[in-house]
XYZ file of C-alpha atoms in Angstrom:
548
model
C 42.326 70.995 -46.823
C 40.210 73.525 -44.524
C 37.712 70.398 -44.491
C 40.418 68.145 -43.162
C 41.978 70.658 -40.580
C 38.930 71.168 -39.333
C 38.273 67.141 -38.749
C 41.683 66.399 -36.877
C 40.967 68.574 -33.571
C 37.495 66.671 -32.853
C 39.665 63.093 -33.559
C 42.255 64.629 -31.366
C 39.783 65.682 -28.662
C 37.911 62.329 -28.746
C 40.607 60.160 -28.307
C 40.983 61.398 -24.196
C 37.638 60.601 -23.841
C 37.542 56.994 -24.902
C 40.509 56.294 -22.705
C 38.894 57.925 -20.286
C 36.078 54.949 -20.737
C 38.424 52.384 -21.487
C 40.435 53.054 -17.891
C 36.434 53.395 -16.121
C 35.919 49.910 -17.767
C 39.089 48.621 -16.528
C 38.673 49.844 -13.080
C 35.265 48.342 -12.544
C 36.518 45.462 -10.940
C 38.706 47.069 -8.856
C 35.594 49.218 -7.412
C 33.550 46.169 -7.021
C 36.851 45.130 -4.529
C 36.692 48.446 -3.004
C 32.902 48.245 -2.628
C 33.444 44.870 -0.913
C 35.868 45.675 1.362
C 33.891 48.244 2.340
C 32.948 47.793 6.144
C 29.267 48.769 5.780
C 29.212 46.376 2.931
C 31.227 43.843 4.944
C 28.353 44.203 7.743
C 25.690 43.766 5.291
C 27.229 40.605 3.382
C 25.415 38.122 5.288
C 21.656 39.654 4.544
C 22.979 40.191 1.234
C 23.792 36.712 0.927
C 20.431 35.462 2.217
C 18.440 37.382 -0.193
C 20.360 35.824 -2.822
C 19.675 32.457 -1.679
C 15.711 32.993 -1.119
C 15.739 34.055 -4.461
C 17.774 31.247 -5.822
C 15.749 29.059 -3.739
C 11.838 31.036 -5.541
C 13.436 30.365 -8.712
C 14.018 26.613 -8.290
C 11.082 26.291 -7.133
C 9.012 28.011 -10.003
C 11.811 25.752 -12.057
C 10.722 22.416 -10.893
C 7.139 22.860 -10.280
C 5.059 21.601 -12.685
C 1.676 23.704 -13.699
C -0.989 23.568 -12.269
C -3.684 22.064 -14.848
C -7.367 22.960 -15.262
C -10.188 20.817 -17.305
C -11.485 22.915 -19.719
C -13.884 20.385 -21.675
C -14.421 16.681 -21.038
C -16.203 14.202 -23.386
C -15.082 16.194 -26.984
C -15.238 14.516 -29.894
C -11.761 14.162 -31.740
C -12.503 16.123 -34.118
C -13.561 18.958 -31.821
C -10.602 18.360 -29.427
C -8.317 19.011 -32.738
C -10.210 22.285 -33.111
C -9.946 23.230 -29.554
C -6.013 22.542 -29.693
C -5.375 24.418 -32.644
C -7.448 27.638 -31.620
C -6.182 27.591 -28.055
C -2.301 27.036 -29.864
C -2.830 29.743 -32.105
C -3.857 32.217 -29.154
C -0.905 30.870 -27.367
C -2.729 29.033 -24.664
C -0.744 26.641 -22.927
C -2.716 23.816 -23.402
C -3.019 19.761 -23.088
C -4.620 16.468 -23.644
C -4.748 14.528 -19.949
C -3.528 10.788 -20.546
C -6.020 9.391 -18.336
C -9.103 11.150 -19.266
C -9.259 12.789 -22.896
C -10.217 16.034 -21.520
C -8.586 19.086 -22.898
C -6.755 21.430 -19.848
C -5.150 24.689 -19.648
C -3.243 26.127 -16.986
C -4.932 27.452 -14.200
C -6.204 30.521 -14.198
C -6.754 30.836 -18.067
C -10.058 28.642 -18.461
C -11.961 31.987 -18.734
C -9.860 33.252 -20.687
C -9.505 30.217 -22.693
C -13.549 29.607 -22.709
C -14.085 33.152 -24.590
C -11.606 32.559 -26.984
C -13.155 29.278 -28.402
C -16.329 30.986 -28.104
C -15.979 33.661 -30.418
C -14.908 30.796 -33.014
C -17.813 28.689 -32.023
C -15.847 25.863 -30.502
C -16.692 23.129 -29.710
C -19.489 22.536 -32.389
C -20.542 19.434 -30.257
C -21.206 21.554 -27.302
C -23.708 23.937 -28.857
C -27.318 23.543 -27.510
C -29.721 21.449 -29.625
C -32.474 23.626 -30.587
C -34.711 21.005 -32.891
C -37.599 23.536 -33.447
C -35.690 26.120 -34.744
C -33.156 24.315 -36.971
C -35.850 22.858 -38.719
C -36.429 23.567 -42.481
C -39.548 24.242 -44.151
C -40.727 20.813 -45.973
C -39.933 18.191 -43.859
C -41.478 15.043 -43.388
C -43.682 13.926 -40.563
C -41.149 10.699 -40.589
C -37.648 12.970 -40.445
C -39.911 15.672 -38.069
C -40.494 12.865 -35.696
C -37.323 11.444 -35.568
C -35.480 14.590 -35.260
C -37.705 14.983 -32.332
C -36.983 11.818 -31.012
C -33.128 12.427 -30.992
C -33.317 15.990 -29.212
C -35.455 14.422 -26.538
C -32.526 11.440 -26.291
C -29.609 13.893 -26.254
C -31.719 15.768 -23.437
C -32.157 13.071 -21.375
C -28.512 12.243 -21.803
C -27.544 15.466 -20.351
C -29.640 14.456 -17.418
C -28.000 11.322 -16.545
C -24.748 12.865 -17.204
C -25.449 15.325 -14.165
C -25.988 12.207 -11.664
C -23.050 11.792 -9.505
C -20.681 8.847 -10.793
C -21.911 9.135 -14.723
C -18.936 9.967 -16.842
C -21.149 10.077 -20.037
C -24.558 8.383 -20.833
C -26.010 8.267 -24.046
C -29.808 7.185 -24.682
C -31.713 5.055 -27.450
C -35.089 5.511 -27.649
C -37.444 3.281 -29.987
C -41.688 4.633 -30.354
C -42.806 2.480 -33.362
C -44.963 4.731 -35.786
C -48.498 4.210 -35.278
C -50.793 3.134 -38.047
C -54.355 2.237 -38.304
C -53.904 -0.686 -40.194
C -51.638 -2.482 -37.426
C -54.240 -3.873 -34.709
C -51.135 -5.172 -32.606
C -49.291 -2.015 -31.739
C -45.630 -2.964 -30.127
C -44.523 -0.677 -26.873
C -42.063 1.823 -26.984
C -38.697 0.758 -25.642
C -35.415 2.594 -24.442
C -31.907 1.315 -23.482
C -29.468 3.736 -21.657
C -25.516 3.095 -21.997
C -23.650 4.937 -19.022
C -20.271 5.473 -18.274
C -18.835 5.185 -15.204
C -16.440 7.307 -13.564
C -13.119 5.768 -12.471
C -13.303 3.676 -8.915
C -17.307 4.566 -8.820
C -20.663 2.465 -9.429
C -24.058 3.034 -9.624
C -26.473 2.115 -6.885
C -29.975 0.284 -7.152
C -31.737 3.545 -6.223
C -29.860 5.470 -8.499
C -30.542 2.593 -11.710
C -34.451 2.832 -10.491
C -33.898 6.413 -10.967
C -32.702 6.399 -13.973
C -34.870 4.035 -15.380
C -38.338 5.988 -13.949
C -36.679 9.052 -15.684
C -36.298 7.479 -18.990
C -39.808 6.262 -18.822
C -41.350 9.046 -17.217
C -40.154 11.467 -20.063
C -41.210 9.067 -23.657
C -45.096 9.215 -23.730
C -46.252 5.283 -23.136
C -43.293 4.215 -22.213
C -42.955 1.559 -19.119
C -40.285 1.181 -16.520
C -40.292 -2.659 -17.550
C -38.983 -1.798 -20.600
C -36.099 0.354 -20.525
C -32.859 -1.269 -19.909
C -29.048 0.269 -18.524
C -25.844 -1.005 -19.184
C -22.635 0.353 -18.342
C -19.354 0.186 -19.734
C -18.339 -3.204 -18.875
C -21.254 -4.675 -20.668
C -23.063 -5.452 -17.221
C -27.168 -4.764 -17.495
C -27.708 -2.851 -14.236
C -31.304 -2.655 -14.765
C -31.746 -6.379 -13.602
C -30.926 -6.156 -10.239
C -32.850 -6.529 -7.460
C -36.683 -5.206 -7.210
C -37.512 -2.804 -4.539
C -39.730 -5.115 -2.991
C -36.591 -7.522 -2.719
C -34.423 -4.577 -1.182
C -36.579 -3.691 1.465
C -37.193 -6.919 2.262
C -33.530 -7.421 2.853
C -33.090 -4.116 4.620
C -36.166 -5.738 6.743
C -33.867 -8.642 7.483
C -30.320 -6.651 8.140
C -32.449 -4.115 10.695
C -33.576 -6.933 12.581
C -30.068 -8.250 12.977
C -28.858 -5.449 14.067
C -31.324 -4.550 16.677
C -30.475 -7.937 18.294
C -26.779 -7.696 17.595
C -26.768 -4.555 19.553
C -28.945 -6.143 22.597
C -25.905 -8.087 22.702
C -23.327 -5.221 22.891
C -25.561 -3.077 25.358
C -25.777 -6.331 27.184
C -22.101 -8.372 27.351
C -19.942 -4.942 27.545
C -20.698 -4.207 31.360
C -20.077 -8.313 32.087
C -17.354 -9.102 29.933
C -15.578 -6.144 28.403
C -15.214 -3.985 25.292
C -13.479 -5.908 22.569
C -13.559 -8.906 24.722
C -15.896 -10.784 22.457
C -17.931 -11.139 19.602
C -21.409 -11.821 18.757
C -22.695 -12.632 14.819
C -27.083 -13.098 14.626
C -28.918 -14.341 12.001
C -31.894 -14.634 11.193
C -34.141 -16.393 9.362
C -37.261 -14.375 8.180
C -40.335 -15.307 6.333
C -41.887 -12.759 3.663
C -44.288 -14.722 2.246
C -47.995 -13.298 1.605
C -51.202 -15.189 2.165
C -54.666 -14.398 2.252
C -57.764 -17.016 2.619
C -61.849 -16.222 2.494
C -64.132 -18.112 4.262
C -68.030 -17.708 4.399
C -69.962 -19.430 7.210
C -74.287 -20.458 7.300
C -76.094 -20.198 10.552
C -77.538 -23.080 11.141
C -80.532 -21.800 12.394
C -82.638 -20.409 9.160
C -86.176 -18.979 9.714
C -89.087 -19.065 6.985
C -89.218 -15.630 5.371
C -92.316 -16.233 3.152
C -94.335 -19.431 1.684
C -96.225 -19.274 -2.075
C -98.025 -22.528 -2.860
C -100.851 -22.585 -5.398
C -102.778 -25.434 -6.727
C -104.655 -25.835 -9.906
C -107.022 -28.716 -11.094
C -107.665 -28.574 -14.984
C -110.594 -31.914 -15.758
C -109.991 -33.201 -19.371
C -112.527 -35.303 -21.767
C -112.239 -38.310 -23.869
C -111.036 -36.921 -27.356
C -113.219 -38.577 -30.150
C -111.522 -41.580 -31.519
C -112.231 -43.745 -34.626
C -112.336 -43.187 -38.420
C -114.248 -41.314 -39.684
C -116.940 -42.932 -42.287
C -120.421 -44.522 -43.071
C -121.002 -45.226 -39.556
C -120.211 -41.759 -38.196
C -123.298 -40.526 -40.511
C -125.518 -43.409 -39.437
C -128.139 -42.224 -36.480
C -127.675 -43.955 -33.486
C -130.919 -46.507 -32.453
C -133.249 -45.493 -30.152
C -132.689 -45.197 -26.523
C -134.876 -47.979 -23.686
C -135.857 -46.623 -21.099
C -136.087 -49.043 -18.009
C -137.300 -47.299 -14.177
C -135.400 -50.111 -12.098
C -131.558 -49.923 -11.954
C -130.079 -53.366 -12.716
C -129.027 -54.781 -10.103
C -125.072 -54.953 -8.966
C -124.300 -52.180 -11.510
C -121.056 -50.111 -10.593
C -121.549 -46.129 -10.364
C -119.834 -44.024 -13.000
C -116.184 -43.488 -13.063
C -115.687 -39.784 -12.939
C -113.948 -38.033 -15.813
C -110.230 -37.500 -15.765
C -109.376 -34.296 -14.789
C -104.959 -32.905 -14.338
C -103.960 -31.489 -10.997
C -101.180 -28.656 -10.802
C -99.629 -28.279 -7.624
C -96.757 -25.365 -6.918
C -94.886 -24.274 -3.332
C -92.230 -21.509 -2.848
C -90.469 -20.895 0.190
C -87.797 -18.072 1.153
C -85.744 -18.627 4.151
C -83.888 -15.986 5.855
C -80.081 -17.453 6.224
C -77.616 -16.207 8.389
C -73.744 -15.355 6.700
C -70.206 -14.584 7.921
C -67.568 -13.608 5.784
C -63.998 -13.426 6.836
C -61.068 -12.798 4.923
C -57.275 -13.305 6.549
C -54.479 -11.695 4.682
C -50.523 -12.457 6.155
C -48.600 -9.476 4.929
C -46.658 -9.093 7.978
C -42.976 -10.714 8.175
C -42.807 -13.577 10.569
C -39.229 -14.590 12.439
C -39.016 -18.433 11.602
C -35.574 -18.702 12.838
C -33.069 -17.297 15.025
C -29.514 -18.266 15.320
C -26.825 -16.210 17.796
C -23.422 -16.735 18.569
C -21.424 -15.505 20.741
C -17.306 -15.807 21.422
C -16.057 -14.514 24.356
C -12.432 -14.247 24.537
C -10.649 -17.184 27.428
C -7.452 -14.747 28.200
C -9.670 -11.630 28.572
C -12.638 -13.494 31.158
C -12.083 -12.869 34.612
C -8.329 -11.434 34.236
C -7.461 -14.442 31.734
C -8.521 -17.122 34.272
C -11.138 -18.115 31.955
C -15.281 -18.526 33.034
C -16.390 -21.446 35.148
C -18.796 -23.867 33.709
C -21.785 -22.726 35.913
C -21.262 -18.696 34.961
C -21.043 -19.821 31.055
C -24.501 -21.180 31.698
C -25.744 -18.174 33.472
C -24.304 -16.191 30.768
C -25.948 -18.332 27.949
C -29.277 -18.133 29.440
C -29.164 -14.680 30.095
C -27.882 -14.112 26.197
C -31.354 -16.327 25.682
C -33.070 -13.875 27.738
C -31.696 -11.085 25.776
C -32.595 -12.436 21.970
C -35.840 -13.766 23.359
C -35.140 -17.173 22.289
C -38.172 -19.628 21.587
C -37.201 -23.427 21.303
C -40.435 -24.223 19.872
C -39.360 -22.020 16.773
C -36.140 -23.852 16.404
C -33.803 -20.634 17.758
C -30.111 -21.305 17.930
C -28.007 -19.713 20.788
C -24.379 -20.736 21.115
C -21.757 -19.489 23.692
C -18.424 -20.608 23.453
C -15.003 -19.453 25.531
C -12.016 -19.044 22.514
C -8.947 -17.808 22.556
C -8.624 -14.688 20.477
C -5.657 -13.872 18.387
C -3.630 -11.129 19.026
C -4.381 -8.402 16.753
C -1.015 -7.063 14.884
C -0.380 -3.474 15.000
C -0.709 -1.942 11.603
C 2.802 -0.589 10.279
C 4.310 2.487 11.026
C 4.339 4.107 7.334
C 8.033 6.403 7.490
C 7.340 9.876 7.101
C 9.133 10.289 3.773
C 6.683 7.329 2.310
C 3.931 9.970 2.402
C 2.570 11.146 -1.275
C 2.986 14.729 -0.323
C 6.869 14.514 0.772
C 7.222 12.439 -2.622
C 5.625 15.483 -3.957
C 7.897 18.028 -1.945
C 10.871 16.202 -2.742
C 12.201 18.968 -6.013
C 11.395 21.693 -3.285
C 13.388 20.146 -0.708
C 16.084 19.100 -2.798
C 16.375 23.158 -3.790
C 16.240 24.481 -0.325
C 19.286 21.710 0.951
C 21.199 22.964 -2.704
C 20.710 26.678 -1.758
C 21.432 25.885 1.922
C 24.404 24.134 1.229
C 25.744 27.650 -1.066
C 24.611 29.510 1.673
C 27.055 27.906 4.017
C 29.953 27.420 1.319
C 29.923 31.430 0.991
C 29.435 32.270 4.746
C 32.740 29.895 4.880
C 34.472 31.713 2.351
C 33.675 34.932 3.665
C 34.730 34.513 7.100
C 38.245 32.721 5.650
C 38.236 36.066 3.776
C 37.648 38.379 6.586
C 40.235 36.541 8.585
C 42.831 37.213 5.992
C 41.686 40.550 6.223
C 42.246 41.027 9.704
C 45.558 39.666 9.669
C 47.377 41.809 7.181
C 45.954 44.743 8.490
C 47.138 43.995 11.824
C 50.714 43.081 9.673
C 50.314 46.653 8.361
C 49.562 48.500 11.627
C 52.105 46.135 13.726
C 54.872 48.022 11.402
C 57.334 51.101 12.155
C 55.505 55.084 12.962
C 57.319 55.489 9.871
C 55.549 53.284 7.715
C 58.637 51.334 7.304
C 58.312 47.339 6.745
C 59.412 45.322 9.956
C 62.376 43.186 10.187
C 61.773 40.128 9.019
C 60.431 36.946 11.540
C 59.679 39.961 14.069
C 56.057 39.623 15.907
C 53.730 43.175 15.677
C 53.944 44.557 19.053
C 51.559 47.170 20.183
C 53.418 50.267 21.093
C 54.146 50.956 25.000
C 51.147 51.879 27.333
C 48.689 51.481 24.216
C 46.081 49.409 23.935
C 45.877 46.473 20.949
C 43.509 48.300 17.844
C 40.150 46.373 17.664
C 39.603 44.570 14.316
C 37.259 46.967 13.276
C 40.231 49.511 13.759
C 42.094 47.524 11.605
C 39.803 47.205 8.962
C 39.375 50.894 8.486
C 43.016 51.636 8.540
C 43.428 49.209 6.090
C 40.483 50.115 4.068
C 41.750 54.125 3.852
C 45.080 53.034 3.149
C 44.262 50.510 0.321
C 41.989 53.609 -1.048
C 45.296 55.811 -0.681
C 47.365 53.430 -2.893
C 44.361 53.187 -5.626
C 44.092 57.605 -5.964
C 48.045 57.423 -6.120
C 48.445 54.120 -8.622
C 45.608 56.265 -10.903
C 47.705 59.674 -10.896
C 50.855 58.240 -11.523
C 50.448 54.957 -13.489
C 54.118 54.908 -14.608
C 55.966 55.373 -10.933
C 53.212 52.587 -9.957
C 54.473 49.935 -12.336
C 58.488 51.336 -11.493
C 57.688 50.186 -8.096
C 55.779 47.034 -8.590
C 58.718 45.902 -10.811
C 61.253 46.920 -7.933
C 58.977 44.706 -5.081
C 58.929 42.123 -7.485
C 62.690 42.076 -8.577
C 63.282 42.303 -4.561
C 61.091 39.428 -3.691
């Protein structure tokens, strides 16, 4: 019982206090009313009102942009660009895969972030450096040794090519056939480069030769000859055009524009910019010749003579056969002291004459060699259009001044009729050139862009105005009841009814600012007296409403 008695006061003392809080909830809205009608608040309303709307307008604006996204890695694998999605998920990245490229993106401003993250779980695998000395184990071959080799040197080269401007991704095969003593025909080394191409970009000849002399220039034996490019569409970008063949035709496209701009230096003064028009070409011969020639004086002087002369006699060789009458003695000789008569002397023996001559003469030579490495002009053709309406204030040229005008354009070119040069100039009548359209200003990319933006601002603009209306139709209502209040009797008695407020006699009219605090202290008045004594409040709202 004591435990009870003692329990009832604190219910009984509690039970002021949450009415207490029930009435402070209840009068909340009426002291946001009071607040409002308050004049400094009234003053304020309209900066109060425009802070609202800039900050309705920030947050539709944060609401309808979209992020801004950053590449994080290009060229993954999809294996690794599962990885990289899952880690960067887990960490709670916001994180994508672009459409149009494959690369993974984050928001901006996270990539470093982002980077670290994937880091620490080694990710991507495929982006780890290739280090082909040190991953090597003990007890590998000399084949698997040279062809791991072989592949780091490829992936480094595709790196390479990767960092020229326009390559997407490259990726480099490189074949070195194994040497062996017992092949006497060794093939050469070969290498074939597949490149991908950036959207809306293409590679250049000097930027194929490039690639081709680093390829080559990096594989030991390797020739230029042999290494071949393709790209992505399957073209082979390695058989263009030689250098030789480029120069050549920057040889030919130099020399058409020197005279081409002879032309313009030349017909602007006479005729008039944009008045005509002037196309050369030429015809230009490249060709390479050399000839050798060697040429005898005809004049030759005797240097030195030899001549020798040798005279060998020879005798009568025995002849016969040998036999009886070789070994018979020959009968003896008669000797007579008178000659016969009419005998003819001895023939003398046979002897062989040997008769040599050598003689140097001292010959005269000329040796010329002619080589034609320079380009010669074979032909040379120029037109030129001058416009009829434009030509002497669109009265056109007379025959005799196109003449003067054509010779003088010969002149100019340095035109050879032997050669075969072509110069034409014709009067034409140009066609008018048509303006290029006037794009509108909201056909631009960056009003399409700004379009969610604008379409905020004009939303909050458009609340802006709706609650400046509202509060002036509010403060107008305002003004007029208190001016109904203060138009009424000293006494505070109501006026008859249809009677006008009339300002009292030799007074002047209250300002609506007057008004406003009258009827701001009053409507406080009626609040403090409505909270004291609740019941007499509701006796006399029943009687005003049973009167009206």
């Amino acid at each position: 019982m004591s435990e009870g008695g003692s329990l009832a006061p604190a219910a009984t003392a509690g039970a002021p206090a949450l009415a207490r809080l029930g009435d402070d909830v209840r009068r909340v809205p009426e002291r946001l009313r009071a607040l409002g009608a308050d004049p400094a608040v009234a003053r304020a309303r309209p900066a109060i009102l425009g802070v609202a709307a800039l900050i309705v307008i920030v947050l539709i604006w944060l609401a309808l942009r979209a992020p801004q996204w950053q590449p994080l890695y290009a060229d993954l694998s999809d294996g690794d660009k599962a990885a990289v999605m899952t880690a960067l998920q887990a960490g709670n990245y916001q994180a994508r895969i672009n459409p149009d490229t494959g690369s993974v993106e984050v928001v901006a401003g996270n990539s470093a972030a982002a980077r670290i993250l994937l880091a620490g779980q080694g990710l991507p695998k495929s982006a780890h450096a290739v280090d082909p000395v040190g991953d090597m184990p003990l007890g590998l071959s000399r084949a698997v040794e040279a062809a791991r080799l072989q592949s780091a040197a490829a992936i480094e080269l595709s790196a390479s090519i990767r960092a020229i401007d326009g390559v997407k991704h490259a990726t480099v095969h490189v074949a070195v056939p194994e040497p062996s003593v017992f092949v006497r025909d060794k093939a050469p080394p070969s290498a074939s480069v597949f490149v991908t191409l950036a959207p809306g970009r293409a590679l250049g000849e000097a930027q194929v030769r490039a690639i081709v002399w680093l390829v080559s220039s990096s594989v030991a034996g390797l020739a230029p000859d042999r290494v071949s490019v393709v790209d992505q569409s399957g073209a082979l970008l390695s058989a263009g055009s030689t250098a030789g063949e480029a120069a050549q035709l920057g040889y030919q496209v130099k020399l058409e524009g020197l005279v081409r701009e002879r032309l313009f230096k030349l017909l602007t003064p006479l005729v008039g910019a944009g008045k005509f028009t002037a196309e050369v070409a030429a015809d230009v011969d490249f060709s390479r010749s050399e000839a050798a020639s060697e040429r005898y004086g005809p004049d030759a002087v005797v240097r030195s003579e030899q001549s020798s002369r040798t005279v060998d006699p020879q005798t009568l060789p025995a002849r016969g056969i040998p036999g009886a009458l070789s070994n018979t003695a020959p009968a003896g000789a008669q000797l007579s002291t008178t000659p016969p008569a009419g005998a003819a002397p001895a023939a003398p023996p046979p002897a062989a004459t040997s008769e040599t001559s050598n003689r140097a003469w001292e010959v005269g030579k000329a040796v010329q060699v002619t080589r034609g490495d320079a380009p010669r002009l074979r032909r040379l053709s120029v037109a030129v259009v001058i416009d009829r309406g434009g030509a002497a204030a669109g009265k056109g040229m007379a025959p005799q001044d196109l003449a003067a005008l054509t010779r003088i354009v010969r002149g100019a070119v340095g035109y050879d009729a032997a050669r075969g040069d072509l110069v034409e100039v014709q009067l034409r009548a140009f066609a008018p050139v048509a303006a290029e359209p006037v794009r509108a200003w909201y056909a631009h990319a960056s009003v399409a862009d700004s379009m969610p933006l604008f379409a905020g601002v004009g939303t909050a603009l458009l609340g802006l105005g709706v609650a400046i209306w509202q509060w002036r139709r509010s403060r107008r209502a305002l003004l007029a009841a208190g001016a109904a209040v203060m138009a009424g009797s000293p006494a505070g008695g109501a006026a008859p009814a249809g009677a006008k407020p009339a300002a009292a006699d030799g007074a002047a009219e209250p300002s609506p600012h007057a008004l406003l605090v009258d009827y701001s202290a009053k409507l406080g008045a009626t609040r403090d007296l409505v909270s004291d004594d609740a019941d007499r409040a509701t006796a006399v709202a029943r009687q005003m409403l049973a009167a009206s």
